[in-house]
XYZ file of C-alpha atoms in Angstrom:
681
model
C 92.725 -43.929 180.548
C 89.475 -45.907 180.787
C 86.350 -44.021 181.885
C 82.923 -45.406 182.818
C 79.577 -44.094 181.624
C 77.720 -45.887 184.479
C 80.301 -46.132 187.285
C 77.662 -47.062 189.936
C 77.413 -50.529 188.408
C 80.973 -51.167 189.618
C 79.448 -51.898 193.033
C 78.357 -55.124 191.409
C 81.931 -56.397 191.697
C 81.036 -57.429 195.247
C 79.130 -60.281 193.583
C 82.518 -61.910 193.116
C 82.276 -62.947 196.747
C 79.414 -65.357 195.955
C 81.437 -67.948 193.976
C 84.313 -67.465 196.400
C 82.088 -68.380 199.386
C 80.624 -71.314 197.524
C 84.045 -72.686 196.798
C 85.304 -72.077 200.342
C 82.509 -74.143 201.893
C 81.922 -77.413 200.255
C 78.216 -78.217 200.852
C 78.349 -81.638 199.213
C 77.611 -84.699 201.455
C 80.035 -87.649 201.390
C 79.263 -91.406 201.857
C 81.572 -93.923 203.420
C 82.600 -96.900 201.234
C 84.549 -99.979 202.511
C 87.352 -101.494 200.494
C 89.705 -104.365 201.303
C 92.774 -102.831 199.637
C 93.438 -99.755 201.766
C 96.731 -98.803 200.098
C 95.000 -98.541 196.747
C 92.289 -96.275 198.193
C 94.833 -93.958 199.743
C 96.601 -93.528 196.410
C 93.299 -92.984 194.562
C 92.110 -90.510 197.185
C 95.320 -88.489 196.887
C 95.154 -88.272 193.083
C 91.414 -87.419 193.012
C 91.759 -84.725 195.630
C 94.672 -83.118 193.756
C 92.824 -82.924 190.425
C 89.583 -81.875 192.108
C 91.204 -78.883 193.777
C 92.787 -77.758 190.498
C 89.461 -78.117 188.680
C 87.556 -76.219 191.381
C 90.143 -73.430 191.374
C 89.884 -73.060 187.585
C 86.055 -72.959 187.755
C 86.286 -70.321 190.484
C 88.573 -68.128 188.373
C 86.303 -68.458 185.319
C 83.228 -67.523 187.367
C 85.014 -64.513 188.875
C 86.094 -63.363 185.408
C 82.595 -63.883 184.010
C 80.943 -61.876 186.804
C 83.604 -59.147 186.494
C 82.998 -58.936 182.703
C 79.215 -58.648 183.206
C 79.629 -55.860 185.773
C 82.091 -53.975 183.553
C 79.757 -54.330 180.564
C 76.894 -52.712 182.527
C 79.191 -49.901 183.716
C 79.822 -48.942 180.020
C 83.626 -48.519 179.963
C 85.173 -46.430 177.172
C 88.497 -44.934 176.164
C 87.937 -41.208 175.443
C 89.558 -39.747 172.337
C 91.480 -36.501 172.493
C 89.035 -34.807 170.076
C 85.792 -36.298 171.398
C 82.957 -34.838 173.474
C 82.740 -37.757 175.845
C 83.860 -35.603 178.758
C 81.270 -32.888 178.100
C 77.901 -32.606 179.782
C 74.739 -30.933 178.591
C 72.661 -30.793 175.440
C 74.282 -30.935 171.995
C 73.778 -28.265 169.316
C 74.823 -29.607 165.931
C 75.195 -27.226 162.972
C 75.544 -28.934 159.581
C 76.606 -27.118 156.413
C 75.544 -28.649 153.088
C 77.547 -27.310 150.140
C 74.902 -26.724 147.459
C 77.042 -24.803 144.966
C 77.365 -25.702 141.281
C 80.508 -27.795 141.831
C 78.419 -30.264 143.879
C 76.656 -31.355 140.677
C 79.707 -33.518 139.975
C 79.254 -37.290 139.875
C 81.165 -39.791 142.003
C 80.417 -43.531 141.783
C 77.294 -42.784 139.715
C 75.868 -40.424 142.360
C 75.819 -36.640 142.526
C 78.018 -35.212 145.250
C 75.063 -33.125 146.381
C 72.947 -36.242 147.049
C 75.872 -37.862 148.852
C 76.202 -34.743 151.025
C 72.518 -34.881 152.005
C 72.844 -38.553 152.945
C 75.909 -37.731 155.035
C 73.886 -35.092 156.866
C 71.204 -37.683 157.691
C 73.850 -40.059 159.031
C 75.184 -37.292 161.256
C 71.868 -36.385 162.875
C 70.950 -40.054 163.368
C 74.045 -40.366 165.541
C 72.471 -37.991 168.088
C 69.491 -38.253 170.408
C 66.058 -36.735 169.845
C 66.659 -34.250 172.660
C 69.515 -32.523 170.788
C 69.075 -29.418 168.613
C 70.136 -29.102 164.978
C 70.936 -26.254 162.595
C 71.048 -26.326 158.781
C 73.316 -24.039 156.728
C 73.505 -23.708 152.935
C 75.088 -21.221 150.546
C 71.768 -19.365 150.285
C 71.893 -18.014 153.870
C 68.108 -18.057 153.993
C 66.220 -16.651 156.969
C 64.455 -19.962 157.620
C 67.886 -21.525 158.224
C 68.640 -19.233 161.164
C 66.747 -21.286 163.744
C 67.444 -24.369 165.828
C 65.485 -27.431 164.724
C 64.437 -30.774 166.087
C 65.656 -33.908 164.351
C 62.431 -34.334 162.348
C 62.289 -30.648 161.422
C 65.862 -30.858 160.155
C 65.060 -33.848 157.962
C 62.036 -32.079 156.492
C 63.996 -28.921 155.736
C 66.889 -30.883 154.243
C 64.579 -32.278 151.543
C 63.911 -28.748 150.257
C 67.591 -27.834 149.734
C 68.496 -27.497 146.040
C 71.587 -26.600 144.010
C 72.139 -22.834 144.129
C 74.197 -20.287 142.130
C 75.452 -18.834 145.412
C 78.760 -19.846 146.923
C 80.392 -19.094 150.270
C 83.887 -19.285 151.678
C 84.495 -21.700 154.543
C 85.159 -18.777 156.892
C 81.735 -17.281 156.053
C 80.043 -20.606 156.772
C 81.758 -20.993 160.130
C 80.833 -17.420 161.076
C 77.192 -18.261 160.310
C 77.377 -21.347 162.505
C 79.027 -19.450 165.356
C 76.196 -16.901 165.269
C 73.741 -19.707 166.063
C 76.026 -21.158 168.745
C 76.171 -17.769 170.486
C 72.442 -18.068 171.274
C 73.059 -21.088 173.519
C 75.774 -20.594 176.128
C 75.609 -23.870 178.085
C 75.705 -26.417 175.286
C 78.104 -28.693 173.444
C 78.699 -26.931 170.112
C 79.598 -29.050 167.110
C 79.932 -27.756 163.548
C 80.019 -30.108 160.550
C 81.069 -28.865 157.102
C 80.186 -31.227 154.228
C 81.772 -30.054 150.981
C 84.035 -30.920 148.062
C 86.390 -28.247 149.468
C 87.125 -26.397 146.270
C 90.357 -24.429 146.590
C 88.782 -21.176 145.430
C 86.363 -21.157 148.396
C 88.332 -23.010 151.097
C 90.036 -20.164 152.957
C 91.418 -22.252 155.830
C 93.889 -19.498 156.671
C 91.009 -17.399 158.029
C 89.789 -20.058 160.450
C 90.528 -19.411 164.119
C 91.068 -21.910 166.899
C 88.076 -21.653 169.254
C 87.926 -24.388 171.879
C 84.227 -23.739 172.572
C 83.259 -24.960 169.089
C 84.417 -28.281 167.653
C 84.629 -28.253 163.860
C 84.469 -31.425 161.784
C 85.292 -31.364 158.076
C 83.648 -34.024 155.917
C 85.337 -33.995 152.486
C 83.617 -35.535 149.477
C 85.709 -36.945 146.670
C 85.276 -35.236 143.327
C 86.491 -36.511 140.010
C 88.871 -34.247 138.083
C 86.996 -32.543 135.262
C 88.135 -30.372 132.390
C 86.427 -27.031 131.966
C 86.660 -24.195 129.467
C 84.652 -21.166 130.486
C 83.916 -17.515 129.678
C 85.343 -15.513 132.538
C 84.507 -11.876 131.647
C 84.197 -9.292 128.897
C 84.909 -5.584 128.431
C 84.729 -2.869 125.775
C 87.501 -1.344 123.699
C 85.855 2.047 124.254
C 83.498 3.260 126.990
C 80.697 4.442 124.660
C 78.498 2.760 122.055
C 77.598 4.917 119.074
C 75.063 4.125 116.360
C 76.349 3.191 112.872
C 79.807 2.395 114.197
C 81.843 -0.721 114.889
C 82.567 -1.755 118.454
C 84.914 -4.415 119.766
C 84.205 -6.453 122.857
C 87.035 -8.462 124.398
C 86.116 -11.836 125.883
C 88.377 -13.533 128.420
C 88.401 -17.347 128.060
C 90.038 -19.652 130.614
C 91.053 -23.294 130.239
C 91.011 -25.225 133.526
C 92.349 -28.509 132.198
C 95.505 -30.271 131.078
C 94.302 -30.469 127.475
C 94.643 -28.036 124.596
C 91.684 -27.072 122.387
C 91.626 -25.790 118.834
C 89.057 -23.869 116.814
C 86.517 -23.648 119.624
C 83.549 -21.581 118.325
C 82.530 -18.405 120.179
C 79.130 -16.938 119.320
C 77.741 -13.445 119.962
C 73.965 -12.944 120.057
C 72.472 -9.423 120.268
C 68.719 -8.939 120.679
C 68.095 -12.613 119.841
C 70.066 -12.365 116.570
C 73.498 -13.831 115.971
C 75.754 -10.866 115.185
C 79.229 -12.389 115.154
C 81.049 -15.709 115.407
C 84.681 -16.309 116.141
C 86.928 -19.184 117.180
C 89.962 -19.587 119.376
C 92.756 -21.953 120.319
C 93.723 -22.331 123.946
C 96.488 -24.254 125.703
C 96.288 -26.118 129.058
C 95.782 -23.818 132.084
C 95.875 -20.774 129.800
C 93.691 -17.680 129.642
C 93.246 -15.634 126.484
C 91.381 -12.509 125.342
C 89.360 -12.896 122.159
C 88.292 -9.667 120.350
C 84.836 -9.790 118.752
C 83.803 -6.881 116.517
C 80.274 -6.072 115.409
C 78.383 -3.070 114.072
C 75.790 -1.041 115.968
C 72.888 -0.360 113.596
C 70.217 1.023 115.893
C 69.683 2.972 119.073
C 68.068 1.743 122.261
C 68.692 -1.012 124.793
C 70.586 -4.056 123.521
C 70.589 -7.392 125.374
C 73.414 -9.702 124.352
C 75.393 -12.784 125.360
C 78.500 -14.721 124.369
C 78.328 -18.504 124.221
C 80.661 -21.478 123.891
C 79.856 -25.208 124.086
C 81.711 -27.222 126.728
C 80.522 -30.316 128.607
C 79.895 -31.422 131.294
C 80.179 -28.062 133.137
C 77.788 -25.710 131.326
C 76.720 -22.997 133.796
C 79.712 -20.810 132.830
C 79.430 -21.278 129.045
C 77.303 -18.135 128.634
C 78.107 -14.571 129.602
C 75.219 -12.101 129.449
C 75.678 -8.345 129.053
C 73.597 -5.334 128.041
C 74.283 -1.845 126.743
C 72.418 1.244 125.632
C 72.914 3.212 122.424
C 71.568 6.768 122.378
C 70.585 8.676 119.274
C 72.066 12.126 119.934
C 73.666 13.449 123.096
C 72.339 16.896 124.113
C 74.993 19.473 125.081
C 74.299 23.016 126.276
C 77.026 25.682 125.782
C 76.539 28.915 127.727
C 78.749 31.579 126.123
C 80.088 34.740 127.736
C 80.404 36.853 124.598
C 80.428 34.714 121.471
C 80.598 30.972 120.701
C 84.000 29.310 120.734
C 85.108 28.277 117.238
C 87.004 25.226 118.462
C 84.039 23.934 120.456
C 81.560 24.503 117.636
C 83.774 22.911 115.008
C 84.258 19.825 117.157
C 80.542 19.286 117.884
C 79.460 20.080 114.323
C 81.706 17.348 112.922
C 80.166 14.668 115.143
C 76.528 13.860 114.479
C 76.257 12.051 117.824
C 75.706 15.396 119.540
C 72.881 17.865 119.590
C 74.436 21.200 120.625
C 72.598 24.300 121.775
C 74.554 27.578 122.030
C 73.035 30.332 124.225
C 74.268 33.611 125.590
C 74.457 33.984 129.368
C 71.696 36.596 129.157
C 69.287 34.160 127.430
C 69.491 31.054 129.635
C 66.462 28.758 130.034
C 67.110 27.193 133.438
C 64.262 24.673 133.075
C 66.110 22.976 130.195
C 69.234 22.186 132.231
C 68.107 18.678 133.213
C 67.657 17.671 129.549
C 71.380 17.987 128.765
C 74.139 15.494 129.439
C 76.757 18.242 129.622
C 76.711 21.978 130.297
C 79.702 24.044 129.176
C 80.331 27.437 130.808
C 82.371 28.961 127.998
C 84.451 32.014 128.915
C 81.979 33.826 131.153
C 83.504 36.947 132.680
C 81.327 36.576 135.768
C 78.837 34.045 137.104
C 75.582 35.297 138.587
C 74.176 33.931 141.841
C 71.102 32.682 139.946
C 73.231 30.703 137.497
C 75.376 29.341 140.349
C 72.254 28.099 142.149
C 70.886 26.376 139.041
C 74.261 24.765 138.326
C 74.207 23.337 141.849
C 70.744 21.836 141.257
C 71.902 20.425 137.919
C 74.881 18.688 139.549
C 72.625 17.312 142.289
C 70.579 15.682 139.528
C 73.708 13.923 138.233
C 74.666 16.323 135.424
C 78.224 17.127 134.311
C 79.833 20.553 133.951
C 82.813 21.802 131.907
C 84.099 25.142 133.175
C 86.262 27.170 130.722
C 87.380 30.520 132.162
C 87.487 33.784 130.229
C 90.590 35.927 129.789
C 89.429 38.353 132.492
C 87.358 36.567 135.098
C 85.593 38.018 138.089
C 87.431 36.040 140.795
C 84.767 36.688 143.394
C 81.893 35.245 141.348
C 83.955 32.301 140.111
C 85.083 31.391 143.608
C 81.560 31.884 144.937
C 80.466 29.171 142.478
C 83.418 27.012 143.586
C 82.281 27.263 147.215
C 78.716 26.490 146.177
C 79.596 23.266 144.313
C 82.747 22.349 146.307
C 85.292 22.530 143.486
C 88.608 24.252 142.673
C 89.027 28.035 142.888
C 90.884 30.448 140.593
C 93.827 32.367 142.027
C 96.074 34.416 139.734
C 97.416 34.324 136.165
C 100.868 32.811 135.694
C 102.385 34.160 132.451
C 105.347 31.760 132.308
C 105.338 29.384 129.342
C 105.161 25.762 130.418
C 104.211 22.344 129.091
C 101.749 19.712 130.154
C 103.872 16.984 131.708
C 101.506 14.197 132.781
C 98.343 12.587 131.465
C 96.161 10.406 133.690
C 95.760 7.273 131.583
C 93.691 5.620 134.338
C 90.968 8.276 134.321
C 87.773 7.222 132.579
C 88.189 10.051 130.041
C 91.494 8.622 128.763
C 90.963 4.957 129.476
C 91.450 2.908 126.269
C 92.210 6.063 124.247
C 95.921 5.279 123.796
C 97.384 1.975 122.643
C 100.038 2.156 125.366
C 100.505 4.354 128.410
C 103.585 6.349 127.479
C 104.221 9.586 129.371
C 106.819 10.617 126.762
C 104.158 11.413 124.159
C 103.802 14.965 122.880
C 101.469 16.943 125.166
C 99.963 20.456 124.904
C 101.935 23.616 125.613
C 100.713 26.472 127.807
C 101.696 30.118 127.438
C 99.799 31.411 130.457
C 97.259 29.904 132.836
C 95.202 30.424 135.978
C 96.600 28.929 139.163
C 93.915 26.651 140.631
C 93.645 25.897 144.321
C 91.274 24.605 146.981
C 90.589 26.059 150.405
C 88.956 22.832 151.668
C 89.246 19.091 151.266
C 87.740 18.031 147.934
C 87.797 14.929 145.762
C 90.023 15.801 142.803
C 91.559 13.905 139.862
C 94.126 15.421 137.534
C 93.485 14.673 133.868
C 96.354 16.820 132.543
C 99.052 18.205 134.832
C 101.693 20.861 134.189
C 105.379 20.177 134.641
C 105.428 22.256 137.833
C 102.655 20.137 139.385
C 99.831 22.638 138.821
C 96.508 21.604 137.267
C 95.853 22.113 133.570
C 92.625 20.093 133.402
C 91.114 18.638 136.588
C 87.939 16.828 137.612
C 86.146 17.085 140.942
C 83.138 15.192 142.269
C 80.244 17.533 143.028
C 77.085 16.019 144.527
C 75.932 13.387 141.985
C 77.787 14.911 139.039
C 81.289 15.809 137.892
C 82.929 19.176 137.311
C 85.763 19.495 134.763
C 87.826 22.667 135.199
C 90.257 24.063 132.627
C 92.954 26.454 133.853
C 92.998 28.217 130.461
C 90.523 29.594 127.925
C 90.433 27.646 124.670
C 92.395 30.424 123.012
C 95.623 30.104 120.926
C 97.160 32.974 122.921
C 96.912 30.880 126.081
C 97.531 27.311 124.833
C 97.764 25.091 121.774
C 95.427 22.561 123.441
C 92.442 23.161 121.033
C 94.747 22.305 118.083
C 96.445 19.383 119.807
C 95.446 15.749 118.974
C 94.540 15.064 122.626
C 91.806 17.758 122.478
C 89.327 15.630 120.497
C 89.250 12.498 122.738
C 89.235 14.727 125.830
C 86.181 16.697 124.783
C 84.471 13.668 123.226
C 84.691 11.529 126.359
C 83.719 14.370 128.700
C 80.601 14.978 126.606
C 79.759 11.261 126.501
C 80.486 10.621 130.156
C 76.821 10.112 131.031
C 76.593 7.298 128.487
C 79.652 5.308 129.545
C 78.898 1.614 129.939
C 80.153 1.165 133.513
C 78.423 -2.140 134.284
C 77.954 -4.432 131.328
C 76.740 -7.092 133.759
C 76.423 -7.960 137.440
C 77.205 -11.049 139.501
C 74.446 -13.140 141.090
C 74.811 -13.446 144.849
C 76.289 -9.993 145.344
C 74.059 -7.231 146.646
C 73.347 -4.977 143.656
C 72.203 -1.353 143.767
C 71.834 0.944 140.760
C 70.492 4.435 140.081
C 68.569 6.095 137.272
C 67.563 9.692 136.760
C 64.139 10.510 138.121
C 61.241 10.111 135.700
C 57.620 11.153 135.843
C 55.725 8.655 137.979
C 52.088 7.954 138.736
C 50.589 6.377 141.836
C 49.171 3.323 140.053
C 52.211 2.087 138.104
C 55.147 0.252 139.660
C 58.669 -0.643 138.561
C 59.299 -4.242 137.525
C 62.404 -6.197 136.653
C 61.614 -8.991 134.207
C 63.136 -11.253 131.572
C 61.741 -12.970 128.506
C 60.867 -16.141 130.438
C 57.914 -14.654 132.355
C 59.985 -14.060 135.484
C 59.356 -10.689 137.114
C 59.443 -8.999 140.509
C 59.005 -5.540 141.979
C 62.393 -4.200 143.130
C 62.843 -2.082 146.214
C 63.399 1.567 145.301
C 63.597 4.989 146.879
C 63.821 8.511 145.517
C 66.490 10.959 146.645
C 68.161 14.020 145.142
C 66.269 13.675 141.840
C 67.440 10.077 141.398
C 65.780 6.715 141.883
C 67.853 4.051 143.618
C 67.020 0.337 143.176
C 68.100 -2.747 145.105
C 67.498 -6.251 143.740
C 67.824 -7.827 147.247
C 69.247 -11.045 145.753
C 65.936 -11.934 144.119
C 67.658 -12.766 140.822
C 68.993 -16.335 140.923
C 69.191 -17.216 137.210
C 71.775 -15.887 134.766
C 69.978 -13.966 132.023
C 69.266 -10.563 130.518
C 66.628 -8.529 132.374
C 64.917 -5.186 131.831
C 63.739 -2.499 134.230
C 60.181 -1.676 133.148
C 57.835 1.139 134.103
C 54.389 1.619 132.641
C 55.257 -0.982 129.947
C 58.281 1.089 128.936
C 61.794 -0.323 128.939
C 63.897 1.983 131.128
C 67.254 0.183 131.108
C 68.814 -3.220 130.573
C 70.306 -5.347 133.372
C 72.396 -8.480 132.938
C 73.307 -11.039 135.585
C 75.839 -13.869 135.450
C 76.844 -16.697 137.768
C 79.974 -16.180 139.795
C 83.005 -17.780 138.126
C 84.737 -18.516 141.444
C 83.824 -22.214 141.159
C 84.708 -22.595 137.489
C 88.280 -23.537 138.390
C 87.774 -27.160 139.380
C 90.631 -27.658 141.831
C 89.890 -29.398 145.123
C 91.671 -30.190 148.376
C 92.106 -33.884 149.093
C 91.578 -35.346 152.570
C 95.362 -35.549 152.957
C 95.735 -31.882 151.949
C 93.136 -30.820 154.510
C 94.800 -32.870 157.238
C 98.156 -31.231 156.531
C 96.577 -27.762 156.537
C 94.936 -28.420 159.919
C 98.273 -29.493 161.394
C 100.299 -26.651 159.893
C 97.716 -24.037 160.964
C 97.506 -25.502 164.489
C 93.698 -25.630 164.401
C 93.201 -27.661 167.562
C 89.415 -27.518 167.419
C 89.259 -28.539 163.756
C 89.322 -32.203 162.756
C 89.021 -34.185 159.565
C 86.170 -36.667 159.904
C 87.074 -39.848 158.089
C 84.832 -42.863 158.621
C 87.223 -45.373 156.967
C 85.398 -48.741 157.059
C 82.695 -47.445 159.408
C 79.618 -45.456 158.546
C 79.752 -41.764 159.269
C 77.182 -42.229 162.033
C 79.310 -44.845 163.767
C 82.375 -42.631 163.529
C 80.475 -39.743 165.138
C 79.136 -41.919 167.929
C 82.683 -43.031 168.608
C 83.790 -39.404 168.685
C 81.015 -38.381 171.031
C 81.426 -41.242 173.478
C 84.971 -42.459 172.874
C 85.958 -46.051 172.096
C 83.198 -48.191 173.660
C 84.371 -51.381 175.423
C 81.070 -52.793 176.762
C 80.590 -55.113 173.783
C 84.055 -56.537 174.387
C 83.189 -57.360 178.008
C 79.878 -58.969 177.006
C 81.785 -61.256 174.651
C 84.345 -61.993 177.373
C 81.628 -62.906 179.892
C 80.066 -65.331 177.415
C 83.497 -66.785 176.722
C 84.201 -67.344 180.427
C 80.800 -68.999 180.963
C 81.469 -71.247 177.992
C 84.890 -72.214 179.357
C 83.304 -73.001 182.752
C 80.801 -75.367 181.118
C 83.578 -77.073 179.169
C 85.712 -77.523 182.286
C 82.847 -78.962 184.360
C 81.591 -81.238 181.599
C 84.789 -82.664 180.206
C 87.252 -82.516 183.109
C 86.983 -85.983 184.668
């Protein structure tokens, strides 16, 4: 159906009456002429009158058509499209998303996709009037992009947009745009998304059909590129120890249809190359490459793996950091005498510094200096000791509780209530075996080559029945065949409590002589030094904690790298810990250090997100099919074909304009009138 932008001009059709009146009344004056041959004049008069009437009628029709075409041209007729805004009234709010992720560095027709996207954005805003409002969205989600802008302000802000390590899903972008639209209720809301529509970030299934917002997708063509990249890395064991070998596994992925052979992989630690390896990888394959090196010194180590692969290079390095301690301090509080099994274990491993004290000679002020406190076969636990243990756990310490043969249930359970852990009930004298081992617990993770529950496990001759009178967070490390706990772990404040249901005594169990005893005790003692986060991902909010240190009023914490970049992180102190938040201030992949008073406190490593390393994209045809199959009525693919993007948008906003056609028709009719008058004799 044809609509009119200026329907009042249709009153001009009454002008058709002017040529009609002129042709109805012939105002020309006639002269009389005398001829001798009257019959000839009658025949001539008849023929002339016949042709004259036909000519005048044709001129009249052409004039009527010409006037009608002029009137219709001024009334601005158009054919509205089903997905246009031509039937909407009010001011337009146009939100434009520019994809500025790493994948937009690709080249198409000798131009970067990112530059093409910015030019597309300019074409879009030029299709609107100066009275409309505009909104700019990028992957950075910056505060300055949360406001409505004029056309000139938008152009100025667009110049400052740069490629960013951040990436966003399409659903996140649309949610950001809808937040701006919610500020203006009575407006025409149009959202444009300009992107290469990488499959890893295009979550079309999460888009919802909202008729109040019209979404237009502007896909940019990207050339298929091959890419080999370092995806991640992890340790073969959770602890680094000095003068020992450690193996780091590196996951490599091949996003291409080509195979590669003998690709070099380099490991650099503290600016020195420590290992080099190579790998072969098939098309669309991922492999894990083990790299082994030796730890020669203690302290913080900053490292990275590197491969060489062009043209995509941002994912060719993976940074990570780790800390190697000299000796781990362990405090053993004995009930009567030291345990031979415990002492023999710690004496054989030089990684530990062990202090044995009797329960009557405890120095409570030294608790915070130890990574692990062992309560070894105490008959009873005093209220003073229970209170200090609670403080120690609040500071993030770890406790191993080994009961004696004759415990004071009341004092033990008073401690359990104080630190919210398991209580001791009664002694079960039935012989039984350990039936299950929790391979997923951090203590046993990577200890066994394969997770086989049929392995030989310790036997128990008698044990304490453990229970809880309240809801607690508990993990079973070793479980008896009847479902009771043999060795369990509970979370207590900022620390962990490991509870054994037996004394380490051959009359109760063969656990101290069993092969599983050594890795169990080793990993419990080293728990505070586990490398939980080798690295972090840029763009994700990152918070980390350290134990409280002595601080002065003048000095501040700084996070810095070796390239003179530094900033003061946000931090707060609570429960004897210091919590830090980077607040997304780190935008470059690198190794960083947390410094205080010119002292290196800990290492921090940040890497770019690998979500965009898989270079698979949706084509315009794919997107069109997805829109149809998902029934997204408010979502349309914007394809300009042979028109500019601005012309396509104008056509969308105002429908198919016909006024130019009627201008041409009016000129044609006037031309035909002149031809008829001039050449019709």
